[in-house]
Short mmCIF file of C-alpha atoms and ligand atoms in Angstrom, two decimals:
data_model
loop_
_atom_site.label_atom_id
_atom_site.label_comp_id
_atom_site.label_asym_id
_atom_site.label_seq_id
_atom_site.Cartn_x
_atom_site.Cartn_y
_atom_site.Cartn_z
CA UNK A 1 0.10 0.12 -0.06
CA UNK A 2 1.23 3.50 -0.62
CA UNK A 3 2.34 5.81 2.05
CA UNK A 4 4.57 4.67 5.05
CA UNK A 5 1.94 4.25 7.82
CA UNK A 6 -0.56 1.56 7.39
CA UNK A 7 -4.17 2.80 6.57
CA UNK A 8 -6.75 2.56 9.23
CA UNK A 9 -9.86 1.26 8.17
CA UNK A 10 -13.21 0.56 10.13
CA UNK A 11 -15.67 -1.91 8.65
CA UNK A 12 -19.09 -1.54 10.03
CA UNK A 13 -20.85 -4.88 9.97
CA UNK A 14 -19.33 -8.47 10.57
CA UNK A 15 -21.21 -10.56 7.97
CA UNK A 16 -19.44 -12.12 4.74
CA UNK A 17 -18.99 -8.81 2.99
CA UNK A 18 -17.46 -7.21 5.95
CA UNK A 19 -14.82 -10.15 6.49
CA UNK A 20 -14.28 -10.26 2.73
CA UNK A 21 -13.40 -6.51 2.75
CA UNK A 22 -11.19 -6.88 5.91
CA UNK A 23 -9.32 -9.79 4.24
CA UNK A 24 -8.56 -7.71 1.22
CA UNK A 25 -7.59 -4.73 3.25
CA UNK A 26 -5.15 -6.66 5.32
CA UNK A 27 -3.56 -8.07 2.55
CA UNK A 28 -3.11 -4.62 1.24
CA UNK A 29 -1.47 -3.85 4.59
CA UNK A 30 -4.26 -1.87 6.37
CA UNK A 31 -5.12 -2.05 9.82
CA UNK A 32 -8.69 -2.91 10.33
CA UNK A 33 -11.31 -2.48 12.92
CA UNK A 34 -14.53 -4.37 12.56
CA UNK A 35 -17.66 -3.05 14.34
CA UNK A 36 -20.49 -5.25 15.15
CA UNK A 37 -23.88 -4.15 16.75
CA UNK A 38 -24.18 -7.66 18.17
CA UNK A 39 -21.81 -9.31 20.41
CA UNK A 40 -21.59 -12.15 18.01
CA UNK A 41 -20.00 -12.11 14.41
CA UNK A 42 -20.95 -13.44 10.97
CA UNK A 43 -24.17 -11.54 10.29
CA UNK A 44 -26.66 -13.95 8.29
CA UNK A 45 -24.37 -16.76 8.10
CA UNK A 46 -25.55 -17.15 11.95
CA UNK A 47 -28.97 -15.65 11.77
CA UNK A 48 -30.11 -16.03 8.14
CA UNK A 49 -28.57 -19.45 6.74
CA UNK A 50 -31.00 -22.30 7.81
CA UNK A 51 -30.00 -24.61 10.53
CA UNK A 52 -30.45 -27.77 8.18
CA UNK A 53 -27.53 -26.34 5.90
CA UNK A 54 -24.47 -26.69 8.25
CA UNK A 55 -22.04 -26.99 5.74
CA UNK A 56 -22.56 -23.46 4.60
CA UNK A 57 -21.76 -22.27 8.00
CA UNK A 58 -18.17 -23.79 7.73
CA UNK A 59 -17.27 -20.36 6.05
CA UNK A 60 -17.11 -19.00 9.62
CA UNK A 61 -13.90 -20.93 9.92
CA UNK A 62 -12.31 -18.78 7.16
CA UNK A 63 -13.59 -15.51 8.88
CA UNK A 64 -12.07 -16.64 12.01
CA UNK A 65 -8.56 -17.03 10.50
CA UNK A 66 -9.18 -13.41 9.03
CA UNK A 67 -10.01 -12.23 12.63
CA UNK A 68 -6.82 -13.72 13.92
CA UNK A 69 -4.55 -11.40 11.78
CA UNK A 70 -2.46 -9.16 13.98
CA UNK A 71 -3.81 -6.03 12.29
CA UNK A 72 -7.27 -6.93 12.82
CA UNK A 73 -9.47 -6.05 15.95
CA UNK A 74 -13.09 -6.99 16.39
CA UNK A 75 -15.41 -4.40 18.16
CA UNK A 76 -18.50 -6.51 18.80
CA UNK A 77 -21.64 -4.96 20.77
CA UNK A 78 -20.70 -1.68 19.12
CA UNK A 79 -23.31 -0.33 16.80
CA UNK A 80 -22.79 2.48 14.36
CA UNK A 81 -25.41 5.25 15.17
CA UNK A 82 -25.80 4.08 18.79
CA UNK A 83 -22.39 3.69 20.29
CA UNK A 84 -20.43 6.04 17.57
CA UNK A 85 -21.52 8.29 15.04
CA UNK A 86 -20.50 8.22 11.48
CA UNK A 87 -18.86 11.64 11.86
CA UNK A 88 -16.59 10.23 14.61
CA UNK A 89 -15.73 7.23 12.62
CA UNK A 90 -14.61 9.22 9.42
CA UNK A 91 -12.46 11.50 11.74
CA UNK A 92 -11.09 8.26 13.49
CA UNK A 93 -10.21 6.33 10.29
CA UNK A 94 -8.91 6.80 6.71
CA UNK A 95 -11.90 5.13 5.48
CA UNK A 96 -15.14 3.41 6.66
CA UNK A 97 -16.56 0.70 5.00
CA UNK A 98 -20.53 0.37 5.47
CA UNK A 99 -21.29 -3.59 5.25
CA UNK A 100 -24.40 -3.60 7.40
CA UNK A 101 -26.47 -5.76 5.19
CA UNK A 102 -30.20 -5.58 5.01
CA UNK A 103 -32.07 -6.19 8.02
CA UNK A 104 -35.65 -5.51 7.44
CA UNK A 105 -38.11 -6.64 4.91
CA UNK A 106 -40.32 -5.47 2.07
CA UNK A 107 -44.07 -5.22 2.38
CA UNK A 108 -46.76 -6.77 0.23
CA UNK A 109 -48.70 -3.58 -0.08
CA UNK A 110 -52.06 -5.27 0.41
CA UNK A 111 -54.87 -4.98 2.86
CA UNK A 112 -54.74 -7.31 5.87
CA UNK A 113 -51.06 -7.61 5.63
CA UNK A 114 -50.84 -6.55 9.29
CA UNK A 115 -53.43 -8.82 10.82
CA UNK A 116 -51.99 -11.44 13.40
CA UNK A 117 -51.19 -14.58 11.47
CA UNK A 118 -49.19 -12.55 8.84
CA UNK A 119 -45.44 -12.42 9.39
CA UNK A 120 -42.49 -11.62 7.31
CA UNK A 121 -40.01 -14.35 6.68
CA UNK A 122 -37.30 -12.27 7.99
CA UNK A 123 -39.07 -12.48 11.48
CA UNK A 124 -39.59 -16.18 11.45
CA UNK A 125 -36.14 -17.21 10.11
CA UNK A 126 -34.68 -14.70 12.96
CA UNK A 127 -36.55 -16.29 15.42
CA UNK A 128 -35.65 -19.84 14.74
CA UNK A 129 -32.08 -18.83 14.19
CA UNK A 130 -32.13 -17.11 17.55
CA UNK A 131 -31.52 -13.46 16.84
CA UNK A 132 -31.86 -11.55 20.02
CA UNK A 133 -34.27 -8.87 18.58
CA UNK A 134 -36.64 -11.64 17.59
CA UNK A 135 -36.28 -14.25 20.43
CA UNK A 136 -39.65 -13.05 22.04
CA UNK A 137 -41.83 -13.20 19.12
CA UNK A 138 -44.23 -15.98 18.81
CA UNK A 139 -45.73 -17.80 15.93
CA UNK A 140 -49.50 -19.52 15.76
CA UNK A 141 -48.59 -22.67 13.98
CA UNK A 142 -51.83 -24.36 15.14
CA UNK A 143 -53.57 -24.25 11.73
CA UNK A 144 -53.04 -26.92 9.18
CA UNK A 145 -52.24 -24.97 6.12
CA UNK A 146 -49.51 -22.04 5.87
CA UNK A 147 -49.11 -19.81 2.80
CA UNK A 148 -45.45 -18.58 1.96
CA UNK A 149 -45.77 -15.49 -0.66
CA UNK A 150 -42.44 -15.55 -2.61
CA UNK A 151 -40.41 -18.03 -4.90
CA UNK A 152 -36.90 -17.57 -3.51
CA UNK A 153 -34.52 -19.42 -1.35
CA UNK A 154 -35.66 -18.01 1.85
CA UNK A 155 -39.29 -19.07 0.87
CA UNK A 156 -37.92 -22.32 0.54
CA UNK A 157 -35.75 -22.37 3.92
CA UNK A 158 -39.23 -21.33 5.51
CA UNK A 159 -41.12 -24.02 3.65
CA UNK A 160 -38.55 -26.80 5.02
CA UNK A 161 -38.48 -25.90 8.39
CA UNK A 162 -42.13 -25.99 8.62
CA UNK A 163 -42.26 -29.22 7.20
CA UNK A 164 -39.54 -31.31 8.39
CA UNK A 165 -39.82 -33.20 11.42
CA UNK A 166 -38.62 -32.14 14.73
CA UNK A 167 -36.39 -35.45 14.79
CA UNK A 168 -34.80 -34.19 11.62
CA UNK A 169 -34.37 -30.78 13.05
CA UNK A 170 -33.36 -31.47 16.72
CA UNK A 171 -29.64 -32.27 15.63
CA UNK A 172 -29.39 -28.89 13.96
CA UNK A 173 -28.49 -25.63 15.54
CA UNK A 174 -32.05 -24.38 15.61
CA UNK A 175 -32.71 -22.70 18.66
CA UNK A 176 -34.66 -24.61 21.74
CA UNK A 177 -37.64 -22.21 21.65
CA UNK A 178 -38.22 -22.79 17.96
CA UNK A 179 -37.76 -26.57 18.25
CA UNK A 180 -40.22 -26.65 21.02
CA UNK A 181 -42.78 -24.47 18.97
CA UNK A 182 -42.37 -26.43 15.85
CA UNK A 183 -42.89 -29.68 17.95
CA UNK A 184 -46.50 -28.46 18.55
CA UNK A 185 -47.05 -27.25 15.07
CA UNK A 186 -50.07 -28.58 13.14
CA UNK A 187 -49.31 -27.47 9.83
CA UNK A 188 -49.35 -30.02 7.19
CA UNK A 189 -49.72 -28.26 3.84
CA UNK A 190 -47.68 -25.35 2.87
CA UNK A 191 -48.58 -23.44 -0.07
CA UNK A 192 -45.66 -21.65 -1.86
CA UNK A 193 -47.02 -18.96 -3.99
CA UNK A 194 -45.45 -16.92 -6.85
CA UNK A 195 -46.59 -13.90 -8.78
CA UNK A 196 -44.85 -15.23 -11.95
CA UNK A 197 -44.15 -18.43 -13.73
CA UNK A 198 -41.96 -21.33 -13.22
CA UNK A 199 -39.40 -19.81 -15.53
CA UNK A 200 -39.21 -16.62 -13.34
CA UNK A 201 -38.96 -18.10 -9.92
CA UNK A 202 -35.82 -16.65 -7.98
CA UNK A 203 -34.90 -19.78 -6.12
CA UNK A 204 -31.73 -21.68 -7.17
CA UNK A 205 -31.73 -25.35 -8.30
CA UNK A 206 -29.97 -26.74 -5.15
CA UNK A 207 -32.86 -25.49 -3.00
CA UNK A 208 -35.70 -26.56 -5.40
CA UNK A 209 -34.24 -30.12 -5.57
CA UNK A 210 -34.36 -30.26 -1.89
CA UNK A 211 -38.16 -29.66 -1.39
CA UNK A 212 -38.57 -32.76 -3.72
CA UNK A 213 -36.53 -34.76 -1.35
CA UNK A 214 -38.44 -34.07 1.81
CA UNK A 215 -38.78 -37.25 3.79
CA UNK A 216 -42.29 -36.53 5.00
CA UNK A 217 -43.91 -34.17 2.27
CA UNK A 218 -44.87 -34.40 -1.12
CA UNK A 219 -44.69 -31.82 -3.89
CA UNK A 220 -47.96 -30.94 -5.48
CA UNK A 221 -48.29 -28.85 -8.68
CA UNK A 222 -50.68 -28.25 -11.23
CA UNK A 223 -49.61 -29.37 -14.65
CA UNK A 224 -51.05 -26.39 -16.39
CA UNK A 225 -48.60 -24.30 -14.76
CA UNK A 226 -45.81 -25.99 -16.60
CA UNK A 227 -47.35 -25.55 -20.02
CA UNK A 228 -45.08 -22.46 -20.72
CA UNK A 229 -45.83 -19.92 -23.40
CA UNK A 230 -43.55 -19.14 -26.37
CA UNK A 231 -41.67 -16.24 -24.39
CA UNK A 232 -41.00 -18.37 -21.57
CA UNK A 233 -39.60 -21.13 -23.62
CA UNK A 234 -37.50 -18.54 -25.58
CA UNK A 235 -36.05 -17.36 -22.07
CA UNK A 236 -35.17 -21.03 -21.36
CA UNK A 237 -33.29 -21.47 -24.58
CA UNK A 238 -31.33 -18.18 -23.78
CA UNK A 239 -27.91 -18.62 -22.22
CA UNK A 240 -29.27 -16.01 -19.71
CA UNK A 241 -31.91 -18.65 -18.76
CA UNK A 242 -29.71 -21.61 -18.07
CA UNK A 243 -30.55 -21.71 -14.36
CA UNK A 244 -34.19 -21.16 -14.88
CA UNK A 245 -34.34 -23.92 -17.43
CA UNK A 246 -32.74 -26.43 -15.05
CA UNK A 247 -35.40 -25.29 -12.22
CA UNK A 248 -38.42 -25.92 -14.77
CA UNK A 249 -36.72 -29.41 -15.62
CA UNK A 250 -36.73 -30.16 -11.71
CA UNK A 251 -40.40 -28.92 -11.52
CA UNK A 252 -41.02 -31.47 -14.36
CA UNK A 253 -39.80 -34.45 -12.41
CA UNK A 254 -42.44 -33.34 -9.55
CA UNK A 255 -45.38 -33.59 -12.00
CA UNK A 256 -47.76 -36.59 -11.46
CA UNK A 257 -45.94 -37.92 -8.22
CA UNK A 258 -48.12 -39.91 -5.95
CA UNK A 259 -49.20 -38.59 -2.73
CA UNK A 260 -47.84 -40.76 -0.20
CA UNK A 261 -46.84 -38.77 2.65
CA UNK A 262 -48.60 -36.77 5.29
CA UNK A 263 -47.40 -33.34 4.52
CA UNK A 264 -47.38 -31.53 1.32
CA UNK A 265 -45.61 -28.36 -0.55
CA UNK A 266 -48.19 -27.00 -3.05
CA UNK A 267 -46.49 -24.91 -5.82
CA UNK A 268 -48.54 -22.16 -7.21
CA UNK A 269 -47.56 -19.95 -10.08
CA UNK A 270 -49.00 -16.87 -11.52
CA UNK A 271 -50.73 -15.77 -8.31
CA UNK A 272 -50.37 -12.15 -7.19
CA UNK A 273 -51.33 -11.41 -3.60
CA UNK A 274 -54.58 -9.16 -3.26
CA UNK A 275 -55.55 -9.14 0.26
CA UNK A 276 -55.14 -11.11 3.60
CA UNK A 277 -58.59 -11.54 5.24
CA UNK A 278 -60.06 -12.60 8.69
CA UNK A 279 -62.10 -11.24 11.49
CA UNK A 280 -59.37 -11.01 13.86
CA UNK A 281 -56.49 -12.86 12.46
CA UNK A 282 -55.69 -14.22 9.02
CA UNK A 283 -58.22 -16.88 7.71
CA UNK A 284 -57.68 -16.56 3.96
CA UNK A 285 -55.26 -15.31 1.62
CA UNK A 286 -56.80 -13.91 -1.70
CA UNK A 287 -54.65 -13.74 -5.11
CA UNK A 288 -55.20 -12.55 -8.45
CA UNK A 289 -54.70 -14.98 -10.99
CA UNK A 290 -52.10 -13.41 -13.48
CA UNK A 291 -50.87 -14.37 -16.98
CA UNK A 292 -47.46 -12.86 -18.20
CA UNK A 293 -47.14 -10.12 -20.69
CA UNK A 294 -44.18 -8.45 -22.39
CA UNK A 295 -41.10 -9.71 -23.95
CA UNK A 296 -38.27 -12.24 -22.83
CA UNK A 297 -36.93 -11.36 -19.50
CA UNK A 298 -39.13 -8.43 -19.10
CA UNK A 299 -42.44 -10.07 -18.70
CA UNK A 300 -44.84 -8.69 -15.93
CA UNK A 301 -47.57 -10.48 -14.29
CA UNK A 302 -51.03 -9.05 -15.30
CA UNK A 303 -54.33 -9.91 -13.54
CA UNK A 304 -56.63 -12.07 -15.45
CA UNK A 305 -59.88 -11.11 -13.56
CA UNK A 306 -59.86 -14.25 -11.63
CA UNK A 307 -59.44 -14.44 -7.89
CA UNK A 308 -58.15 -17.51 -5.81
CA UNK A 309 -58.72 -18.02 -2.28
CA UNK A 310 -56.35 -19.98 0.15
CA UNK A 311 -57.74 -20.87 3.47
CA UNK A 312 -54.91 -20.35 5.96
CA UNK A 313 -54.07 -19.15 9.43
CA UNK A 314 -50.35 -18.55 8.79
CA UNK A 315 -48.90 -16.36 6.11
CA UNK A 316 -45.15 -15.76 5.72
CA UNK A 317 -44.37 -12.86 3.41
CA UNK A 318 -40.90 -13.61 1.58
CA UNK A 319 -40.75 -11.05 -1.06
CA UNK A 320 -37.25 -9.66 -0.15
CA UNK A 321 -35.02 -8.06 2.52
CA UNK A 322 -34.27 -4.34 2.66
CA UNK A 323 -31.55 -2.04 4.18
CA UNK A 324 -31.97 0.48 6.80
CA UNK A 325 -30.62 3.84 6.67
CA UNK A 326 -28.14 5.09 9.09
CA UNK A 327 -27.88 8.66 10.35
CA UNK A 328 -25.55 10.82 8.14
CA UNK A 329 -24.99 8.12 5.48
CA UNK A 330 -26.61 8.64 2.22
CA UNK A 331 -29.51 6.21 1.35
CA UNK A 332 -31.84 5.43 -1.45
CA UNK A 333 -35.20 4.49 0.07
CA UNK A 334 -36.43 3.23 -3.02
CA UNK A 335 -34.03 0.64 -3.59
CA UNK A 336 -33.18 0.14 0.16
CA UNK A 337 -29.50 0.49 -0.37
CA UNK A 338 -26.60 3.20 -0.02
CA UNK A 339 -25.89 4.75 -3.62
CA UNK A 340 -22.35 4.13 -4.81
CA UNK A 341 -20.06 4.04 -7.65
CA UNK A 342 -18.02 0.82 -7.58
CA UNK A 343 -18.07 0.88 -3.75
CA UNK A 344 -17.43 4.60 -3.36
CA UNK A 345 -20.43 6.13 -1.52
CA UNK A 346 -22.18 8.66 -3.40
CA UNK A 347 -23.99 11.78 -1.79
CA UNK A 348 -26.21 13.40 -4.27
CA UNK A 349 -24.19 12.65 -7.18
CA UNK A 350 -20.61 13.58 -5.43
CA UNK A 351 -18.49 11.13 -3.82
CA UNK A 352 -18.69 11.19 0.19
CA UNK A 353 -14.92 11.41 1.16
CA UNK A 354 -13.74 8.27 2.92
CA UNK A 355 -16.98 6.35 2.78
CA UNK A 356 -17.41 3.14 0.85
CA UNK A 357 -20.08 0.28 1.08
CA UNK A 358 -20.11 -3.34 0.55
CA UNK A 359 -22.52 -6.50 0.37
CA UNK A 360 -26.28 -6.31 0.47
CA UNK A 361 -26.41 -2.70 1.72
CA UNK A 362 -24.42 -1.94 -1.66
CA UNK A 363 -26.13 -4.23 -4.14
CA UNK A 364 -29.33 -4.84 -2.43
CA UNK A 365 -30.60 -8.00 -0.92
CA UNK A 366 -29.54 -10.86 -3.25
CA UNK A 367 -26.62 -13.05 -3.92
CA UNK A 368 -25.40 -16.05 -2.07
CA UNK A 369 -22.37 -15.57 0.46
CA UNK A 370 -19.62 -16.07 -2.27
CA UNK A 371 -21.07 -13.15 -4.30
CA UNK A 372 -20.08 -10.86 -1.41
CA UNK A 373 -16.51 -11.45 -2.11
CA UNK A 374 -16.29 -10.02 -5.33
CA UNK A 375 -18.49 -6.85 -4.22
CA UNK A 376 -16.07 -6.58 -1.45
CA UNK A 377 -13.17 -6.58 -3.59
CA UNK A 378 -14.38 -4.18 -5.96
CA UNK A 379 -15.04 -1.76 -3.16
CA UNK A 380 -11.38 -2.16 -1.64
CA UNK A 381 -9.87 -1.78 -5.01
CA UNK A 382 -11.82 1.57 -5.28
CA UNK A 383 -10.53 2.54 -1.85
CA UNK A 384 -6.96 1.76 -2.53
CA UNK A 385 -7.08 3.70 -5.70
CA UNK A 386 -8.58 6.90 -4.03
CA UNK A 387 -5.89 6.44 -1.21
CA UNK A 388 -3.14 6.75 -4.09
CA UNK A 389 -0.08 8.27 -2.29
CA UNK A 390 -1.99 10.28 0.47
CA UNK A 391 -0.27 9.40 3.89
CA UNK A 392 -2.45 8.14 6.58
CA UNK A 393 -3.42 10.76 9.07
CA UNK A 394 -6.02 9.04 11.13
CA UNK A 395 -5.60 8.01 14.63
CA UNK A 396 -7.48 4.83 14.13
CA UNK A 397 -7.98 2.38 16.92
CA UNK A 398 -6.92 4.33 19.85
CA UNK A 399 -9.33 7.12 19.19
CA UNK A 400 -12.10 4.61 18.88
CA UNK A 401 -11.30 3.05 22.23
CA UNK A 402 -10.92 6.25 24.11
CA UNK A 403 -14.41 7.36 22.53
CA UNK A 404 -16.27 4.17 23.40
CA UNK A 405 -14.72 4.30 27.01
CA UNK A 406 -15.92 7.58 27.50
CA UNK A 407 -19.37 6.57 26.68
CA UNK A 408 -19.09 3.52 28.89
CA UNK A 409 -19.14 1.11 26.06
CA UNK A 410 -17.29 -2.37 26.63
CA UNK A 411 -16.58 -3.94 23.12
CA UNK A 412 -16.58 -7.74 22.77
CA UNK A 413 -13.30 -8.71 21.32
CA UNK A 414 -12.80 -11.74 19.19
CA UNK A 415 -11.33 -13.74 22.38
CA UNK A 416 -14.50 -12.85 24.19
CA UNK A 417 -16.54 -14.04 21.36
CA UNK A 418 -14.45 -17.34 21.47
CA UNK A 419 -15.90 -17.76 24.98
CA UNK A 420 -19.42 -17.19 23.86
CA UNK A 421 -18.68 -19.76 20.93
CA UNK A 422 -17.21 -22.36 23.12
CA UNK A 423 -19.94 -22.20 25.86
CA UNK A 424 -22.57 -22.50 23.02
CA UNK A 425 -20.88 -25.44 21.63
CA UNK A 426 -20.58 -27.26 24.81
CA UNK A 427 -24.31 -26.54 25.57
CA UNK A 428 -25.17 -28.11 22.24
CA UNK A 429 -22.86 -31.08 22.78
CA UNK A 430 -25.06 -32.02 25.48
CA UNK A 431 -28.03 -32.22 23.27
CA UNK A 432 -26.26 -33.86 20.29
CA UNK A 433 -26.40 -30.39 18.44
CA UNK A 434 -23.46 -28.13 16.94
CA UNK A 435 -24.45 -25.50 19.30
CA UNK A 436 -27.35 -24.17 21.45
CA UNK A 437 -27.21 -20.51 20.81
CA UNK A 438 -27.65 -17.86 23.35
CA UNK A 439 -30.53 -15.78 22.30
CA UNK A 440 -30.27 -12.72 24.69
CA UNK A 441 -27.69 -10.11 24.42
CA UNK A 442 -27.40 -10.21 28.34
CA UNK A 443 -26.56 -14.17 28.24
CA UNK A 444 -23.93 -13.34 25.23
CA UNK A 445 -22.29 -10.78 27.42
CA UNK A 446 -22.21 -12.88 30.62
CA UNK A 447 -20.51 -15.54 28.48
CA UNK A 448 -18.14 -13.19 26.74
CA UNK A 449 -17.16 -11.60 30.17
CA UNK A 450 -17.23 -14.80 32.06
CA UNK A 451 -14.44 -14.36 34.78
CA UNK A 452 -14.42 -10.46 34.57
CA UNK A 453 -14.98 -8.47 37.57
CA UNK A 454 -18.27 -7.17 35.93
CA UNK A 455 -20.44 -7.81 33.02
CA UNK A 456 -21.64 -4.90 30.84
CA UNK A 457 -25.65 -4.44 30.57
CA UNK A 458 -27.13 -4.74 27.25
CA UNK A 459 -27.95 -1.19 25.43
CA UNK A 460 -30.99 -0.74 23.80
CA UNK A 461 -31.28 -0.80 19.86
C1 LIG B 1 -32.95 -16.22 5.22
C2 LIG B 1 -31.32 -16.23 4.59
C3 LIG B 1 -30.91 -17.40 4.28
C4 LIG B 1 -29.86 -17.45 3.48
N1 LIG B 1 -29.05 -18.74 3.15
C5 LIG B 1 -28.02 -18.61 2.24
C6 LIG B 1 -27.48 -19.78 1.99
O1 LIG B 1 -27.93 -20.78 2.53
N2 LIG B 1 -26.40 -19.98 1.28
C7 LIG B 1 -25.81 -18.77 0.84
O2 LIG B 1 -24.65 -18.83 0.26
N3 LIG B 1 -26.34 -17.50 1.31
C8 LIG B 1 -27.53 -17.48 2.09
N4 LIG B 1 -28.04 -16.37 2.17
C9 LIG B 1 -27.40 -15.21 1.63
C10 LIG B 1 -26.20 -14.56 2.66
O3 LIG B 1 -26.68 -14.68 4.05
C11 LIG B 1 -25.83 -13.06 2.16
O4 LIG B 1 -25.28 -13.20 0.86
C12 LIG B 1 -24.86 -12.59 3.15
O5 LIG B 1 -25.07 -12.64 4.42
C13 LIG B 1 -24.87 -10.90 2.81
O6 LIG B 1 -23.63 -10.44 3.71
P1 LIG B 1 -23.58 -9.02 4.29
O7 LIG B 1 -22.35 -8.82 4.87
O8 LIG B 1 -23.91 -7.98 3.26
O9 LIG B 1 -24.93 -8.93 5.30
P2 LIG B 1 -25.18 -9.58 6.67
O10 LIG B 1 -24.66 -11.02 6.75
O11 LIG B 1 -26.56 -9.35 6.99
O12 LIG B 1 -24.19 -8.80 7.52
C14 LIG B 1 -24.26 -7.48 8.28
C15 LIG B 1 -23.89 -7.23 9.77
O13 LIG B 1 -24.11 -5.92 9.87
C16 LIG B 1 -24.43 -5.85 11.42
N5 LIG B 1 -24.87 -4.36 11.35
C17 LIG B 1 -25.98 -3.72 11.01
N6 LIG B 1 -26.28 -2.78 11.49
C18 LIG B 1 -25.08 -2.41 12.00
C19 LIG B 1 -24.66 -1.23 12.71
N7 LIG B 1 -25.36 -0.04 12.77
N8 LIG B 1 -23.48 -1.00 13.50
C20 LIG B 1 -22.68 -2.43 13.44
N9 LIG B 1 -23.08 -3.42 12.90
C21 LIG B 1 -24.14 -3.45 12.28
C22 LIG B 1 -25.38 -6.83 11.45
O14 LIG B 1 -25.69 -6.95 12.64
C23 LIG B 1 -24.78 -8.02 10.78
O15 LIG B 1 -24.00 -8.77 11.46
C24 LIG B 1 -29.02 -16.23 3.01
C25 LIG B 1 -29.72 -14.91 3.19
C26 LIG B 1 -30.92 -14.97 4.07
C27 LIG B 1 -31.62 -13.66 4.38
#
């Protein structure tokens, strides 16, 4: 890296994009401080990735190696906007990378959406994965049919968790409170509903294939949904439609399968949500039957005038995540992301000096873990080019520590996180699980500071 002193960079967020940015910065000789609002690292790898997908979580071992670098420091339990302002961070560091992900959900925008019994997939996923902000939620799973709106991988995750038996889930890292509630679940039928057709679904092939392999649920679909129009067929022949073509091929293998199991996934296409109805809670979901119109890869769903009703007491809305604005950081409300040029944050068309962005808060909420690597590399390359030969003038870590201490904030460093990790793994081993997560910040802090003379109190949001 140009300049004699190491550049000092703060990375806000400890999900994949934060760690990939940190890795690239460390390789370039920078000193990296990572701020994370929770005492635990790894973002959606811990709180999003489904418990029955343990292999994907092994990426945390790579992140742990990165955290072991001598020029890296972890500041868990430190939130930008709560414990430190963006102006302070910008004065302490040569550059700040916002990698805070997309933590809220998009709305359907239909009447009845806020009735009891209608939840976002975000809430449900965060609850079963033990996110402290969601541990106290409750989900009434006493009805027999659930509806999931959305045809993406998160919708499929929710579908699997609702339909797998408790015996299949109990050896995963799913939280004890979720396992207990799922043991009481009466849900037998899950309707997975999408606005457009099989060729436009957003799920990936691997996830789709998995619902066809559920031990105790059949896949049910209507043959007519797989009679695709000429424009869809053209999309599937196009090189851009390779994944969709594979997905349609898998759907065709589901056709005509006998009903043999107690539970079922019902795949519905071309149904756009119109309303959720019920006297005091959701009793049915109404949809407009749609047909596709427009050219290849630009087809939109147009209502045909027919309405379809699904009787249900549990609706999970899975139509996308959305980023949240941070005070003092430019934000585009429409896209739910931070405006940028190759990772350089843009403020009303002008570069915001020293401010960068990576991951879901940069690109919007799509892309698997690995996609964030290229995204973060682009951001770091832009930053390094901007540094050019300017020497580092930032005080860095010492200034952050002084400021946090003045506010009574005690960060959780990576060694303290290791204590939380070890305690979770130990609690899980007793039950044959990879880990039993702490779900309250107070519990996490107690484990992090075990043996210390005092334990910090959790701070609000
Ligand atoms: C339900 C779900 C399941 C998924 N399953 C898979 C899968 O099976 N395989 C796969 O490859 N990908 C999966 N993904 C995608 C993957 O999780 C994302 O690509 C990835 O996590 C995005 O990384 P990120 O770093 O941008 O955001 P995140 O992982 O969300 O990390 C952002 C971090 O920033 C922190 N933060 C937020 N605000 C602040 C603040 N103000 N101050 C300090 N810290 C802050 C958050 O607490 C969080 O730790 C899944 C996503 C979801 C939602």
